[in-house]
């Protein structure tokens, strides 16, 4: 469908504002749901928050600030053609749009640090690899910070960005004019994609932490095989991984859900020192000490002896043949 001619009533009625608000607040609400679920999992199964959780929370706060300022920008005319706005609306539009970009930029930068925190804690990389990851994250943050500084400080005084009555000195005399034209046509898409990018990174950085919550809601791991689902379901109830043990092992169940420091998974062994394979029928063939009892065996020659049940007993039968001499 072709655009209506400029200056017509249909052209003046064009407004992307409602769509901007719907998309921005929908993605912000969706990312909030993931962050709240993330915090719940941390407190429920770990009992504390890690640094990556704080980075994600800060990113969500920046997202809310950006979306709120974008709402004020839409109320001032963002989404409509610049020519149909009054001078006051144009100035407010420039003010709130510029203000919304600053926290919006940080909203998709801070969650990247959360991803680095999570990876370095779970994968336990080498020193060089760890420093390289942090260098990438810090460099990204510095780049975004410079972008914010250039966005606000490209004109002196900064008020000249949105107050057309103030004469300011900018990096280039045409920047303010070009930005005004750009703001009238492309700013709605820029505002939307800034919020979408920040919300998407927040959601992506929270998905790995929500694994225990998915197991509880679905009563299984949807991405695991049947055997893995059975084992995880048993452990999620606080049971011991080995059916041969009659007592639960809360520490093992806790480590199943905890995304903390990388720790070696405990290897279960029987009383002979052999590794116990989970969910195998052979596990209960020889029960450990809990199921051992003693039985008295009486022999006509040697009397009685104590025999411990539940153990492998070797019996040697010796036959002695002899001739009696006269």
mmCIF file of C-alpha atoms in Angstrom:
data_model
loop_
_atom_site.group_PDB
_atom_site.id
_atom_site.type_symbol
_atom_site.label_atom_id
_atom_site.label_comp_id
_atom_site.label_asym_id
_atom_site.label_seq_id
_atom_site.Cartn_x
_atom_site.Cartn_y
_atom_site.Cartn_z
ATOM 1 C CA UNK A 1 0.000 0.000 0.000
ATOM 2 C CA UNK A 2 1.488 3.353 -1.081
ATOM 3 C CA UNK A 3 1.881 6.179 1.383
ATOM 4 C CA UNK A 4 -0.687 8.975 1.155
ATOM 5 C CA UNK A 5 0.555 12.240 -0.362
ATOM 6 C CA UNK A 6 2.316 14.610 1.999
ATOM 7 C CA UNK A 7 -0.014 17.184 3.514
ATOM 8 C CA UNK A 8 -3.179 15.142 3.063
ATOM 9 C CA UNK A 9 -5.463 14.303 5.969
ATOM 10 C CA UNK A 10 -4.487 10.649 5.791
ATOM 11 C CA UNK A 11 -0.807 11.618 5.940
ATOM 12 C CA UNK A 12 -1.408 13.842 8.960
ATOM 13 C CA UNK A 13 -3.316 11.056 10.709
ATOM 14 C CA UNK A 14 -0.440 8.582 10.508
ATOM 15 C CA UNK A 15 0.759 7.726 14.013
ATOM 16 C CA UNK A 16 3.083 4.927 15.130
ATOM 17 C CA UNK A 17 2.789 5.938 18.771
ATOM 18 C CA UNK A 18 0.312 3.246 19.918
ATOM 19 C CA UNK A 19 2.351 0.519 18.229
ATOM 20 C CA UNK A 20 5.528 1.814 19.897
ATOM 21 C CA UNK A 21 3.952 1.694 23.343
ATOM 22 C CA UNK A 22 2.443 -1.752 22.811
ATOM 23 C CA UNK A 23 5.708 -3.303 21.635
ATOM 24 C CA UNK A 24 7.944 -1.596 24.187
ATOM 25 C CA UNK A 25 5.811 -2.400 27.212
ATOM 26 C CA UNK A 26 5.140 -5.963 26.026
ATOM 27 C CA UNK A 27 8.839 -6.759 25.755
ATOM 28 C CA UNK A 28 9.579 -4.996 29.028
ATOM 29 C CA UNK A 29 6.904 -7.043 30.798
ATOM 30 C CA UNK A 30 8.219 -10.254 29.227
ATOM 31 C CA UNK A 31 11.783 -9.556 30.328
ATOM 32 C CA UNK A 32 10.487 -8.668 33.812
ATOM 33 C CA UNK A 33 8.839 -12.075 34.079
ATOM 34 C CA UNK A 34 12.141 -13.784 33.281
ATOM 35 C CA UNK A 35 14.083 -11.653 35.746
ATOM 36 C CA UNK A 36 11.578 -12.244 38.555
ATOM 37 C CA UNK A 37 11.700 -15.983 37.846
ATOM 38 C CA UNK A 38 15.486 -15.831 37.880
ATOM 39 C CA UNK A 39 15.544 -14.142 41.291
ATOM 40 C CA UNK A 40 13.026 -16.688 42.624
ATOM 41 C CA UNK A 41 15.188 -19.603 41.502
ATOM 42 C CA UNK A 42 18.271 -18.074 43.077
ATOM 43 C CA UNK A 43 16.617 -17.500 46.447
ATOM 44 C CA UNK A 44 14.708 -20.787 46.431
ATOM 45 C CA UNK A 45 17.455 -23.210 45.414
ATOM 46 C CA UNK A 46 20.703 -21.331 46.072
ATOM 47 C CA UNK A 47 19.765 -18.939 48.862
ATOM 48 C CA UNK A 48 21.627 -15.919 47.505
ATOM 49 C CA UNK A 49 22.127 -13.738 44.446
ATOM 50 C CA UNK A 50 25.262 -13.710 42.328
ATOM 51 C CA UNK A 51 26.894 -10.825 40.482
ATOM 52 C CA UNK A 52 25.229 -11.803 37.213
ATOM 53 C CA UNK A 53 21.828 -11.432 38.871
ATOM 54 C CA UNK A 54 22.626 -7.865 39.897
ATOM 55 C CA UNK A 55 23.765 -6.995 36.370
ATOM 56 C CA UNK A 56 20.502 -8.343 34.952
ATOM 57 C CA UNK A 57 18.450 -6.432 37.531
ATOM 58 C CA UNK A 58 20.293 -3.207 36.679
ATOM 59 C CA UNK A 59 19.677 -3.864 32.997
ATOM 60 C CA UNK A 60 15.966 -4.339 33.678
ATOM 61 C CA UNK A 61 15.843 -1.075 35.643
ATOM 62 C CA UNK A 62 17.471 0.725 32.706
ATOM 63 C CA UNK A 63 14.895 -0.893 30.428
ATOM 64 C CA UNK A 64 12.027 0.412 32.553
ATOM 65 C CA UNK A 65 13.519 3.910 32.564
ATOM 66 C CA UNK A 66 13.968 3.822 28.791
ATOM 67 C CA UNK A 67 10.421 2.576 28.199
ATOM 68 C CA UNK A 68 8.974 5.197 30.551
ATOM 69 C CA UNK A 69 10.859 7.995 28.797
ATOM 70 C CA UNK A 70 9.746 6.593 25.450
ATOM 71 C CA UNK A 71 6.161 6.823 26.692
ATOM 72 C CA UNK A 72 6.701 10.515 27.406
ATOM 73 C CA UNK A 73 8.225 10.898 23.949
ATOM 74 C CA UNK A 74 5.164 9.299 22.345
ATOM 75 C CA UNK A 75 2.935 11.655 24.323
ATOM 76 C CA UNK A 76 4.994 14.523 22.863
ATOM 77 C CA UNK A 77 4.529 13.348 19.294
ATOM 78 C CA UNK A 78 6.999 10.545 18.620
ATOM 79 C CA UNK A 79 5.517 8.366 15.909
ATOM 80 C CA UNK A 80 3.898 11.253 14.070
ATOM 81 C CA UNK A 81 5.300 13.413 11.291
ATOM 82 C CA UNK A 82 7.431 16.287 12.511
ATOM 83 C CA UNK A 83 5.598 18.809 10.325
ATOM 84 C CA UNK A 84 2.281 18.260 12.109
ATOM 85 C CA UNK A 85 3.756 18.926 15.564
ATOM 86 C CA UNK A 86 3.876 22.272 17.271
ATOM 87 C CA UNK A 87 7.192 23.833 18.240
ATOM 88 C CA UNK A 88 6.719 22.808 21.866
ATOM 89 C CA UNK A 89 5.904 19.243 20.842
ATOM 90 C CA UNK A 90 8.997 19.095 18.663
ATOM 91 C CA UNK A 91 11.216 20.258 21.500
ATOM 92 C CA UNK A 92 9.699 17.824 23.998
ATOM 93 C CA UNK A 93 9.929 15.091 21.414
ATOM 94 C CA UNK A 94 13.660 15.690 20.987
ATOM 95 C CA UNK A 95 14.172 15.906 24.756
ATOM 96 C CA UNK A 96 12.423 12.666 25.731
ATOM 97 C CA UNK A 97 13.676 10.716 22.729
ATOM 98 C CA UNK A 98 17.285 11.641 23.500
ATOM 99 C CA UNK A 99 16.780 10.870 27.185
ATOM 100 C CA UNK A 100 15.242 7.467 26.395
ATOM 101 C CA UNK A 101 18.229 6.409 24.313
ATOM 102 C CA UNK A 102 20.725 6.734 27.183
ATOM 103 C CA UNK A 103 19.302 4.107 29.580
ATOM 104 C CA UNK A 104 18.140 2.083 26.575
ATOM 105 C CA UNK A 105 21.734 1.695 25.423
ATOM 106 C CA UNK A 106 22.816 0.519 28.878
ATOM 107 C CA UNK A 107 19.892 -1.920 29.102
ATOM 108 C CA UNK A 108 21.464 -4.178 26.483
ATOM 109 C CA UNK A 109 25.030 -3.631 27.712
ATOM 110 C CA UNK A 110 24.738 -4.647 31.366
ATOM 111 C CA UNK A 111 23.197 -8.106 30.708
ATOM 112 C CA UNK A 112 26.258 -8.937 28.612
ATOM 113 C CA UNK A 113 28.330 -8.667 31.774
ATOM 114 C CA UNK A 114 25.855 -11.039 33.421
ATOM 115 C CA UNK A 115 26.515 -13.608 30.706
ATOM 116 C CA UNK A 116 30.262 -13.302 31.299
ATOM 117 C CA UNK A 117 29.795 -13.799 35.055
ATOM 118 C CA UNK A 118 27.689 -16.899 34.462
ATOM 119 C CA UNK A 119 30.105 -18.417 31.942
ATOM 120 C CA UNK A 120 33.204 -17.834 34.052
ATOM 121 C CA UNK A 121 31.540 -19.386 37.101
ATOM 122 C CA UNK A 122 30.126 -22.463 35.363
ATOM 123 C CA UNK A 123 32.828 -23.271 32.809
ATOM 124 C CA UNK A 124 35.799 -22.346 35.003
ATOM 125 C CA UNK A 125 37.948 -21.081 32.097
ATOM 126 C CA UNK A 126 41.666 -20.493 32.220
ATOM 127 C CA UNK A 127 43.184 -17.216 33.320
ATOM 128 C CA UNK A 128 43.781 -15.962 29.779
ATOM 129 C CA UNK A 129 40.309 -16.978 28.628
ATOM 130 C CA UNK A 130 38.694 -15.325 31.648
ATOM 131 C CA UNK A 131 40.569 -12.055 31.146
ATOM 132 C CA UNK A 132 39.715 -12.097 27.456
ATOM 133 C CA UNK A 133 35.993 -12.464 28.194
ATOM 134 C CA UNK A 134 36.068 -9.638 30.709
ATOM 135 C CA UNK A 135 38.029 -7.449 28.308
ATOM 136 C CA UNK A 136 35.305 -7.931 25.688
ATOM 137 C CA UNK A 137 32.579 -7.051 28.194
ATOM 138 C CA UNK A 138 34.350 -3.990 29.577
ATOM 139 C CA UNK A 139 35.247 -2.774 26.089
ATOM 140 C CA UNK A 140 31.589 -3.096 25.104
ATOM 141 C CA UNK A 141 30.524 -1.064 28.138
ATOM 142 C CA UNK A 142 33.080 1.649 27.422
ATOM 143 C CA UNK A 143 31.911 1.838 23.818
ATOM 144 C CA UNK A 144 28.302 2.219 24.911
ATOM 145 C CA UNK A 145 29.276 4.824 27.509
ATOM 146 C CA UNK A 146 31.053 6.882 24.831
ATOM 147 C CA UNK A 147 27.941 6.599 22.667
ATOM 148 C CA UNK A 148 25.856 8.080 25.480
ATOM 149 C CA UNK A 149 28.368 10.896 25.999
ATOM 150 C CA UNK A 150 28.392 11.744 22.296
ATOM 151 C CA UNK A 151 24.610 11.605 22.195
ATOM 152 C CA UNK A 152 24.242 14.164 24.975
ATOM 153 C CA UNK A 153 27.389 16.224 24.603
ATOM 154 C CA UNK A 154 27.619 16.725 20.875
ATOM 155 C CA UNK A 155 26.277 20.268 21.359
ATOM 156 C CA UNK A 156 27.364 22.915 23.839
ATOM 157 C CA UNK A 157 25.286 23.691 25.802
ATOM 158 C CA UNK A 158 23.443 20.372 25.755
ATOM 159 C CA UNK A 159 20.109 22.192 25.977
ATOM 160 C CA UNK A 160 20.572 23.218 22.356
ATOM 161 C CA UNK A 161 19.702 19.643 21.399
ATOM 162 C CA UNK A 162 16.019 20.081 22.222
ATOM 163 C CA UNK A 163 15.557 23.821 22.746
ATOM 164 C CA UNK A 164 15.558 25.422 19.320
ATOM 165 C CA UNK A 165 15.758 28.908 20.838
ATOM 166 C CA UNK A 166 19.182 28.204 22.346
ATOM 167 C CA UNK A 167 22.161 28.853 20.120
ATOM 168 C CA UNK A 168 24.733 26.150 20.678
ATOM 169 C CA UNK A 169 27.966 24.906 19.179
ATOM 170 C CA UNK A 170 27.768 21.368 17.837
ATOM 171 C CA UNK A 171 30.284 19.052 16.243
ATOM 172 C CA UNK A 172 28.791 19.909 12.864
ATOM 173 C CA UNK A 173 26.304 22.719 12.075
ATOM 174 C CA UNK A 174 24.059 20.289 10.186
ATOM 175 C CA UNK A 175 23.846 17.679 12.955
ATOM 176 C CA UNK A 176 20.858 19.252 14.712
ATOM 177 C CA UNK A 177 18.949 19.739 11.453
ATOM 178 C CA UNK A 178 19.694 16.240 10.211
ATOM 179 C CA UNK A 179 18.819 14.770 13.576
ATOM 180 C CA UNK A 180 15.509 16.642 13.586
ATOM 181 C CA UNK A 181 14.615 15.198 10.183
ATOM 182 C CA UNK A 182 15.836 11.779 11.297
ATOM 183 C CA UNK A 183 13.819 12.023 14.509
ATOM 184 C CA UNK A 184 10.649 12.740 12.606
ATOM 185 C CA UNK A 185 10.850 9.632 10.416
ATOM 186 C CA UNK A 186 13.099 6.941 11.892
ATOM 187 C CA UNK A 187 13.097 7.534 15.634
ATOM 188 C CA UNK A 188 10.012 5.345 16.283
ATOM 189 C CA UNK A 189 11.782 2.309 14.851
ATOM 190 C CA UNK A 190 14.963 3.180 16.755
ATOM 191 C CA UNK A 191 13.090 3.428 20.053
ATOM 192 C CA UNK A 192 11.344 0.114 19.462
ATOM 193 C CA UNK A 193 14.466 -1.795 18.499
ATOM 194 C CA UNK A 194 16.429 -0.385 21.422
ATOM 195 C CA UNK A 195 13.868 -1.778 23.874
ATOM 196 C CA UNK A 196 13.587 -5.068 21.967
ATOM 197 C CA UNK A 197 17.352 -5.613 21.961
ATOM 198 C CA UNK A 198 17.691 -4.891 25.662
ATOM 199 C CA UNK A 199 14.766 -7.156 26.580
ATOM 200 C CA UNK A 200 16.006 -9.972 24.346
ATOM 201 C CA UNK A 201 19.468 -9.989 25.924
ATOM 202 C CA UNK A 202 17.950 -9.957 29.422
ATOM 203 C CA UNK A 203 15.735 -12.928 28.533
ATOM 204 C CA UNK A 204 18.595 -14.842 26.895
ATOM 205 C CA UNK A 205 20.883 -14.327 29.891
ATOM 206 C CA UNK A 206 18.178 -15.588 32.285
ATOM 207 C CA UNK A 207 17.175 -18.770 30.444
ATOM 208 C CA UNK A 208 20.044 -20.990 31.740
ATOM 209 C CA UNK A 209 19.241 -20.080 35.344
ATOM 210 C CA UNK A 210 15.576 -21.095 35.001
ATOM 211 C CA UNK A 211 16.329 -24.783 34.422
ATOM 212 C CA UNK A 212 15.251 -25.870 37.948
ATOM 213 C CA UNK A 213 11.978 -23.954 37.609
ATOM 214 C CA UNK A 214 11.212 -25.688 34.306
ATOM 215 C CA UNK A 215 11.871 -29.072 35.922
ATOM 216 C CA UNK A 216 9.438 -28.267 38.724
ATOM 217 C CA UNK A 217 6.689 -26.953 36.447
ATOM 218 C CA UNK A 218 6.930 -29.785 33.906
ATOM 219 C CA UNK A 219 7.952 -32.475 36.424
ATOM 220 C CA UNK A 220 10.708 -33.432 33.995
ATOM 221 C CA UNK A 221 13.448 -32.071 31.790
ATOM 222 C CA UNK A 222 11.862 -31.576 28.338
ATOM 223 C CA UNK A 223 15.264 -31.763 26.618
ATOM 224 C CA UNK A 224 16.513 -34.928 28.324
ATOM 225 C CA UNK A 225 16.142 -38.591 27.428
ATOM 226 C CA UNK A 226 13.801 -40.883 29.347
ATOM 227 C CA UNK A 227 16.559 -42.193 31.576
ATOM 228 C CA UNK A 228 17.836 -38.698 32.389
ATOM 229 C CA UNK A 229 14.308 -37.503 33.154
ATOM 230 C CA UNK A 230 13.773 -40.378 35.595
ATOM 231 C CA UNK A 231 17.008 -39.693 37.405
ATOM 232 C CA UNK A 232 16.412 -35.943 37.613
ATOM 233 C CA UNK A 233 12.852 -36.411 38.845
ATOM 234 C CA UNK A 234 14.096 -38.608 41.660
ATOM 235 C CA UNK A 235 16.758 -36.126 42.646
ATOM 236 C CA UNK A 236 14.387 -33.159 42.499
ATOM 237 C CA UNK A 237 12.402 -34.620 45.371
ATOM 238 C CA UNK A 238 15.519 -34.682 47.529
ATOM 239 C CA UNK A 239 16.131 -38.432 47.111
ATOM 240 C CA UNK A 240 19.510 -40.013 46.908
ATOM 241 C CA UNK A 241 20.721 -40.768 43.390
ATOM 242 C CA UNK A 242 21.221 -44.400 44.356
ATOM 243 C CA UNK A 243 18.122 -46.476 45.087
ATOM 244 C CA UNK A 244 20.216 -48.615 47.403
ATOM 245 C CA UNK A 245 20.377 -45.809 49.930
ATOM 246 C CA UNK A 246 17.363 -45.485 52.196
ATOM 247 C CA UNK A 247 18.190 -41.955 53.350
ATOM 248 C CA UNK A 248 17.925 -38.815 51.198
ATOM 249 C CA UNK A 249 20.989 -36.769 50.476
ATOM 250 C CA UNK A 250 19.961 -33.107 50.463
ATOM 251 C CA UNK A 251 23.445 -31.966 49.492
ATOM 252 C CA UNK A 252 23.293 -33.855 46.205
ATOM 253 C CA UNK A 253 19.811 -32.555 45.486
ATOM 254 C CA UNK A 254 20.938 -29.030 46.201
ATOM 255 C CA UNK A 255 23.930 -29.311 43.864
ATOM 256 C CA UNK A 256 21.613 -30.533 41.129
ATOM 257 C CA UNK A 257 19.943 -27.120 40.994
ATOM 258 C CA UNK A 258 22.730 -24.825 42.096
ATOM 259 C CA UNK A 259 24.480 -22.905 39.342
ATOM 260 C CA UNK A 260 27.406 -22.025 41.530
ATOM 261 C CA UNK A 261 31.090 -22.682 41.370
ATOM 262 C CA UNK A 262 31.975 -25.596 39.167
ATOM 263 C CA UNK A 263 32.317 -28.675 41.349
ATOM 264 C CA UNK A 264 33.100 -32.252 40.525
ATOM 265 C CA UNK A 265 30.040 -34.471 40.541
ATOM 266 C CA UNK A 266 30.288 -37.032 43.353
ATOM 267 C CA UNK A 267 30.883 -40.558 42.103
ATOM 268 C CA UNK A 268 28.733 -43.125 43.871
ATOM 269 C CA UNK A 269 30.492 -46.359 44.758
ATOM 270 C CA UNK A 270 29.385 -49.548 46.445
ATOM 271 C CA UNK A 271 31.086 -51.204 49.419
ATOM 272 C CA UNK A 272 33.508 -53.007 47.107
ATOM 273 C CA UNK A 273 34.618 -49.741 45.532
ATOM 274 C CA UNK A 274 32.856 -50.257 42.201
ATOM 275 C CA UNK A 275 31.059 -47.336 40.554
ATOM 276 C CA UNK A 276 27.282 -47.445 40.883
ATOM 277 C CA UNK A 277 25.429 -46.642 37.669
ATOM 278 C CA UNK A 278 22.249 -44.682 38.324
ATOM 279 C CA UNK A 279 18.852 -46.245 37.695
ATOM 280 C CA UNK A 280 20.249 -49.736 37.086
ATOM 281 C CA UNK A 281 18.672 -52.904 38.427
ATOM 282 C CA UNK A 282 22.054 -54.172 39.620
ATOM 283 C CA UNK A 283 22.241 -51.494 42.300
ATOM 284 C CA UNK A 284 20.034 -53.311 44.770
ATOM 285 C CA UNK A 285 21.494 -56.786 44.276
ATOM 286 C CA UNK A 286 23.932 -56.225 47.093
ATOM 287 C CA UNK A 287 22.629 -53.791 49.639
ATOM 288 C CA UNK A 288 25.107 -51.870 51.779
ATOM 289 C CA UNK A 289 25.409 -52.087 55.512
ATOM 290 C CA UNK A 290 21.827 -50.942 56.180
ATOM 291 C CA UNK A 291 20.427 -54.219 54.838
ATOM 292 C CA UNK A 292 23.038 -56.585 56.355
ATOM 293 C CA UNK A 293 22.021 -59.070 58.996
ATOM 294 C CA UNK A 294 23.806 -61.955 60.678
ATOM 295 C CA UNK A 295 22.743 -65.572 60.779
ATOM 296 C CA UNK A 296 24.112 -68.349 62.917
ATOM 297 C CA UNK A 297 25.214 -71.385 60.931
ATOM 298 C CA UNK A 298 25.639 -74.575 62.920
ATOM 299 C CA UNK A 299 28.027 -77.261 61.820
ATOM 300 C CA UNK A 300 28.110 -80.712 63.281
ATOM 301 C CA UNK A 301 31.878 -80.674 63.396
ATOM 302 C CA UNK A 302 32.967 -77.149 64.119
ATOM 303 C CA UNK A 303 30.061 -75.839 66.063
ATOM 304 C CA UNK A 304 28.323 -72.537 65.263
ATOM 305 C CA UNK A 305 29.653 -69.482 63.400
ATOM 306 C CA UNK A 306 28.319 -66.037 62.589
ATOM 307 C CA UNK A 307 27.626 -65.390 58.907
ATOM 308 C CA UNK A 308 26.752 -61.856 57.727
ATOM 309 C CA UNK A 309 23.949 -61.766 55.202
ATOM 310 C CA UNK A 310 24.067 -59.445 52.247
ATOM 311 C CA UNK A 311 27.694 -60.385 51.564
ATOM 312 C CA UNK A 312 29.286 -62.683 49.028
ATOM 313 C CA UNK A 313 30.432 -65.744 50.973
ATOM 314 C CA UNK A 314 32.946 -68.176 49.567
ATOM 315 C CA UNK A 315 32.427 -71.758 50.669
ATOM 316 C CA UNK A 316 35.176 -74.331 50.114
ATOM 317 C CA UNK A 317 34.177 -77.962 50.406
ATOM 318 C CA UNK A 318 37.163 -80.223 51.126
ATOM 319 C CA UNK A 319 36.891 -83.998 51.039
ATOM 320 C CA UNK A 320 39.684 -85.994 52.699
ATOM 321 C CA UNK A 321 40.004 -89.651 51.865
ATOM 322 C CA UNK A 322 42.233 -91.908 53.979
ATOM 323 C CA UNK A 323 42.764 -95.565 54.760
ATOM 324 C CA UNK A 324 42.953 -96.918 58.252
ATOM 325 C CA UNK A 325 45.980 -99.060 59.034
ATOM 326 C CA UNK A 326 45.719 -102.045 61.257
#
